[in-house]
C-alpha angles and dihedrals in degrees: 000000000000115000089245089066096052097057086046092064099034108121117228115259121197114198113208118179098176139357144107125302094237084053095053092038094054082044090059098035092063101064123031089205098050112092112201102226104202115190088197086069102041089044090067087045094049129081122236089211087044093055097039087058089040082055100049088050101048087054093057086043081060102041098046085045085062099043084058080049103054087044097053096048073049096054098055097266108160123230114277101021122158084249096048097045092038093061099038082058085058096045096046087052084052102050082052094059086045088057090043092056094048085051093058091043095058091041086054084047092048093048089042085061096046096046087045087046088044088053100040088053092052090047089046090053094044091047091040083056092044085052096058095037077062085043090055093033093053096041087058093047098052088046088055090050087050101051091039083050106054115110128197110236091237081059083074096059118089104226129180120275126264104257083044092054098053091039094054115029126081122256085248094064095032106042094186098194088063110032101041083071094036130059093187101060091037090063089047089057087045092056085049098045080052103055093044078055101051097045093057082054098052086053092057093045090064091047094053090049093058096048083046091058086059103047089050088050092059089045088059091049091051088049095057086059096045086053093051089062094054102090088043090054090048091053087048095052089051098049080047098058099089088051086054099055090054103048079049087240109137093185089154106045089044085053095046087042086053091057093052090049095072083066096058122108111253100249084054096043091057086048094059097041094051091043091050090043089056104039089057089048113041105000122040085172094068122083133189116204130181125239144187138037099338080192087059106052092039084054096052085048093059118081110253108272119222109264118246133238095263098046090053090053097053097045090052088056083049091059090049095049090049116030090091087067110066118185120238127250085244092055089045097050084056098046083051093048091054105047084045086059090038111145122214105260084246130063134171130238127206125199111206105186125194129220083243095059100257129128144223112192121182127195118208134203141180121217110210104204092040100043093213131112127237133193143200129203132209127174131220125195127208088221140021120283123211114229112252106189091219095051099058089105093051100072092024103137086218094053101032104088103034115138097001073158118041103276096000101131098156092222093125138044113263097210110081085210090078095062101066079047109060078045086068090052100025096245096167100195133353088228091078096055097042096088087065100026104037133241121304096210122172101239077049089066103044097056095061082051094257123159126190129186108244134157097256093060112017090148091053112129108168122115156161118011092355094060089048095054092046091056108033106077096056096037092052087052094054086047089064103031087059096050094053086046087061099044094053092053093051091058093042094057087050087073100035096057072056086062083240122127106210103215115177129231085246086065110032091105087064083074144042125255103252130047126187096176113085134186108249102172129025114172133143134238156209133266094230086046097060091041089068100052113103089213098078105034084116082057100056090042094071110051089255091120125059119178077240086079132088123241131217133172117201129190122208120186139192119175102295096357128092130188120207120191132175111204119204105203115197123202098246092066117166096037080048128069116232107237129231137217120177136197112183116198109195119116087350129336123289134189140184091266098047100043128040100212090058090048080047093046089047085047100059085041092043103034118028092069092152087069102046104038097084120187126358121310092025093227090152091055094101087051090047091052087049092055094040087058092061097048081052093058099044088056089047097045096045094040096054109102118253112257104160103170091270089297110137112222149118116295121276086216113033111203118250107150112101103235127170095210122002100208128024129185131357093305092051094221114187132234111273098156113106110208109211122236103003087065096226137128121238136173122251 
């Protein structure tokens, strides 16, 4: 059947997407033939799924059609061949049913909107009425309150009670027949009974103030005499103030301190109340003085007066006088920076004393501009030291109170404040100014009742007194006890540059009897000196050295062998354990990470503290190790096998330490354990 045909018989098809009934109904009425194809209709009729697969189908249709396509351009097919046209008609009525599916897509999306706007308009009328039924709900509410809430102004009067009313007041006022069935008329003889009341009162209230005028009359009178005995009482404190000084009763300096007090900066003033506090309560040993220009400091605490005429006048002829000579940047970059490090005119001075005589004694100061507190520290001692040269750091007012808390080496300022600060006068770093202006340390700090954001404590709230009662009895311990620590090294050293190793009698059965090996050199040393040995690189390389430590080096000898040991001191000691390194030159050298025994012989020095540390507070802990060091070195020494070159001949060390086995395991470590008091030398 030939095309024309075909078109002959095709039946008209009028596509209507949209559109009202009457319209598609006089279309079709106008030609018997024509068939109104509405998409409306056949979308309620159709499936989504069933589209969607349709869809899917129809794509691949189209893309194996061109595939056949492609093949057969490859294959040589000329333009306009029966394959090639017949297959781009069957792609172009796929394509048709592609475009009438996306038709039907964006008509289900169109009615989806308008079913979802439909249904939001009837939810914002529903919730718009909900909204003025709450409107009406809470107006009538807050009407009710009102009217629940409203007092009458005699409600706020406190009347007798009824019983009292009926029991006091006359039969006049009460009229008991009448008020006992009506409440009305009883709170009206209340009211009455309340204003007969208060006019007898006001009647006795001007009697009490004239009687009052008198009586303040006679106590002028008696002021007057008082103040007549003053200067008689004055002349009598001052003939007492011998007898004060010896019954140790300063009644008149702690009152004159307590005058100059009120002049003190807040921070200062905490400190000496919570110092005074502590020393009346738990140390009678500790006082607290007042220093500096008393004048100065009671000027700063007075508000700036206005400046009168003639002032003016003569600072205007200093301008003129001076305003040739203009400072340079460099001068005004000083005269910032002092004022900037400016202290307050008072400070304050403890005195921390010891059972033994000696003294601590701590200078405080407040920087104005800063806001922090900083403090100096001398010592006294009850009796003359003599000098050891390795022990100069250990009484150093710079270096004395360092780490007093773990890290706090009071070399930079604790308020954060501060920093933007030094950028506006080029103050590089606080640690160059702490040998004139003191140590801001941070227990420092807290015992002025200073508080200072951080990121150890950022949630911390306390301050004021309360942070400087919750600090000052243990600071004040660790005060003491450092300073006893430091006395007792001093002494100690005393001995060791000696080459003497003080043990006490408290600890002698630490040790045996007899000790060969003996101290020849004890010295101390730089930071930067033991950062160049090679034997405690290890050392370095772990954090267990700070340029905050003191540093030894101490020599032990026996014959041929020599015993070198560097000793890091922190200044904690003695909560913290010195630690040894040790070098020992004899057939070689020899150190704790090339030989086993000498890690073995750091270890019993370093590790086993509990052994060494002797009576409370440990203060002979530094002079044990030492000793225990030398016991080390005469077991090694005497348990080493002899190897003497091939050369026959009595031992170098003979062996007279008692050992149940010289040797044990693959490392042959040797026995460093001394057993008290069998005498003998065991392994661990």
């Amino acid at each position: 059947m030939s095309s024309e045909v075909l078109k002959k018989r095709k039946t008209k098809v009028l596509r209507s997407e949209a559109g009202t009934p009457e319209l598609k109904r006089s279309r079709g009425e106008g030609d018997p033939d024509l068939r109104v194809y509405n998409e409306e209709a056949v979308l309620d009729s159709r499936n989504p799924e069933q589209d969607y697969a349709q869809y899917k189908d129809k794509c691949e249709v189209i893309a194996n059609l061109m595939g056949e396509i492609q093949e057969l351009k490859a294959n040589g097919a000329k333009e306009g061949s029966v394959e090639l046209e017949e297959r781009r008609r069957e792609c172009c009525i796929h394509f048709i049913t592609l475009k009438k599916l996306n038709r039907l897509a964006h008509m289900r999306l169109k009615k989806s909107r308008d079913q979802t706007q439909d249904a939001k308009q009837r939810v914002d009328v529903l919730h718009l009425q909900l909204q003025n039924l709450l409107y009406e709900v809470m107006h009538l509410q807050k009407e009710i309150s009102k009217c629940l809430e409203f007092k009458s102004q005699h409600e706020e009067i406190d009347l007798v009670s009824t019983e009292e009313f009926f029991n006091d007041a006359p039969d006049e006022i009460s009229r008991p027949q009448l008020t006992k069935d009506d409440p009305h008329q009883l709170t009206l003889s209340r009211l009455d009974w309340e204003l007969e009341q208060r006019k007898r009162l006001a009647e006795q209230y001007k009697t009490s103030l004239s009687s009052k005028e008198k009586i303040l009359k006679g106590i002028e009178v008696k002021k007057e005499y008082l103040g007549s005995l003053r200067p008689g009482l004055q002349s009598i404190m001052q003939a007492s103030l011998p007898l004060q000084e010896y019954l140790s009763m300063p009644f008149e300096q702690v009152a004159k301190q307590a005058e100059v007090a009120r002049h003190l900066p807040p921070p200062l003033y905490v400190l000496l109340v919570q110092a005074n506090a502590y020393g009346q309560a738990c140390d009678k040993s500790l006082s607290v003085l007042i220093s500096g220009d008393v004048d100065e400091a009671r000027a700063l605490s007075k508000p700036p007066e206005d400046s009168q005429d003639d002032e003016s006048d003569s600072d205007a002829e200093e301008e003129q006088n001076t305003k040739r000579r203009r400072p340079t940047v460099g001068g005004q970059l000083d005269d910032k920076r002092k004022e900037m490090l400016k202290r307050h005119p008072l400070s304050l001075c403890l005195d921390l004393k010891c059972k033994d005589g000696n003294t601590l004694q701590l200078f405080f100061y407040y920087l104005m501009n800063l806001n922090i507190l900083t403090v100096k520290a001398r010592v006294s001692t009850a009796v003359h030291q003599s000098h050891a040269i390795s022990a100069g750091e250990l009484l150093n007012s710079e270096t004395l109170l360092n780490c007093i808390y773990t890290s706090d080496t009071g070399k930079e300022t604790p308020n954060p404040a501060n920093r933007y600060q030094f950028d506006k006068v080029g103050i590089l770093s606080f640690a160059d100014y702490v040998a004139d202006q003191g140590h801001p340390y941070l227990w420092v700090q807290s015992l002025g009742g200073l508080q200072f954001p951080s990121d150890n404590n950022p949630e911390s709230v306390m301050t004021g007194s309360k942070l400087s009662a919750s600090h000052m009895e243990h600071t004040m311990k660790l005060l003491r006890s450092r300073l006893q620590a430091r006395l007792a090294l001093h002494k100690q050293f005393m001995s060791l540059e000696k080459n003497i190793v003080p043990v006490t009698v408290e600890c002698q059965h630490l040790f045996p009897a007899k000790v060969i090996s003996r101290l020849t050199r004890w010295s101390a040393i730089t930071y930067q000196e033991f950062e160049e040995m090679p034997l405690v690189q290890h050392v370095l390389k772990a954090g267990l050295a700070q340029d905050t430590d003191l540093y030894f080096m101490a020599q032990v000898e026996r014959g041929t062998a020599c015993l070198q040991a560097v000793v890091v001191l922190n200044p904690r000691y003695p909560d913290v354990t010195p630690l040894f390194s040790l070098c020992l030159l004899w057939k070689g050298e020899r150190t704790g990470r090339t030989d086993d025994n000498l890690r073995a012989m750091e270890s019993e020095v370093n590790v086993f503290r509990s052994e060494l540390l002797g009576p409370r507070p440990g203060q002979q802990l530094l002079t044990n190790q030492l000793q225990r060091l030398c016991v080390c070195l005469d077991v090694y020494l005497e348990t080493e096998s002899q190897v003497c070159d091939g050369v026959e001949g009595p031992r170098e060390f003979p062996r007279e330490k008692m050992c149940l086995r010289t040797a044990r395991g693959p490392n042959r470590l040797k026995p460093f354990k001394y057993n008290h008091p069998q005498g003998f030398f065991s392994h661990r």
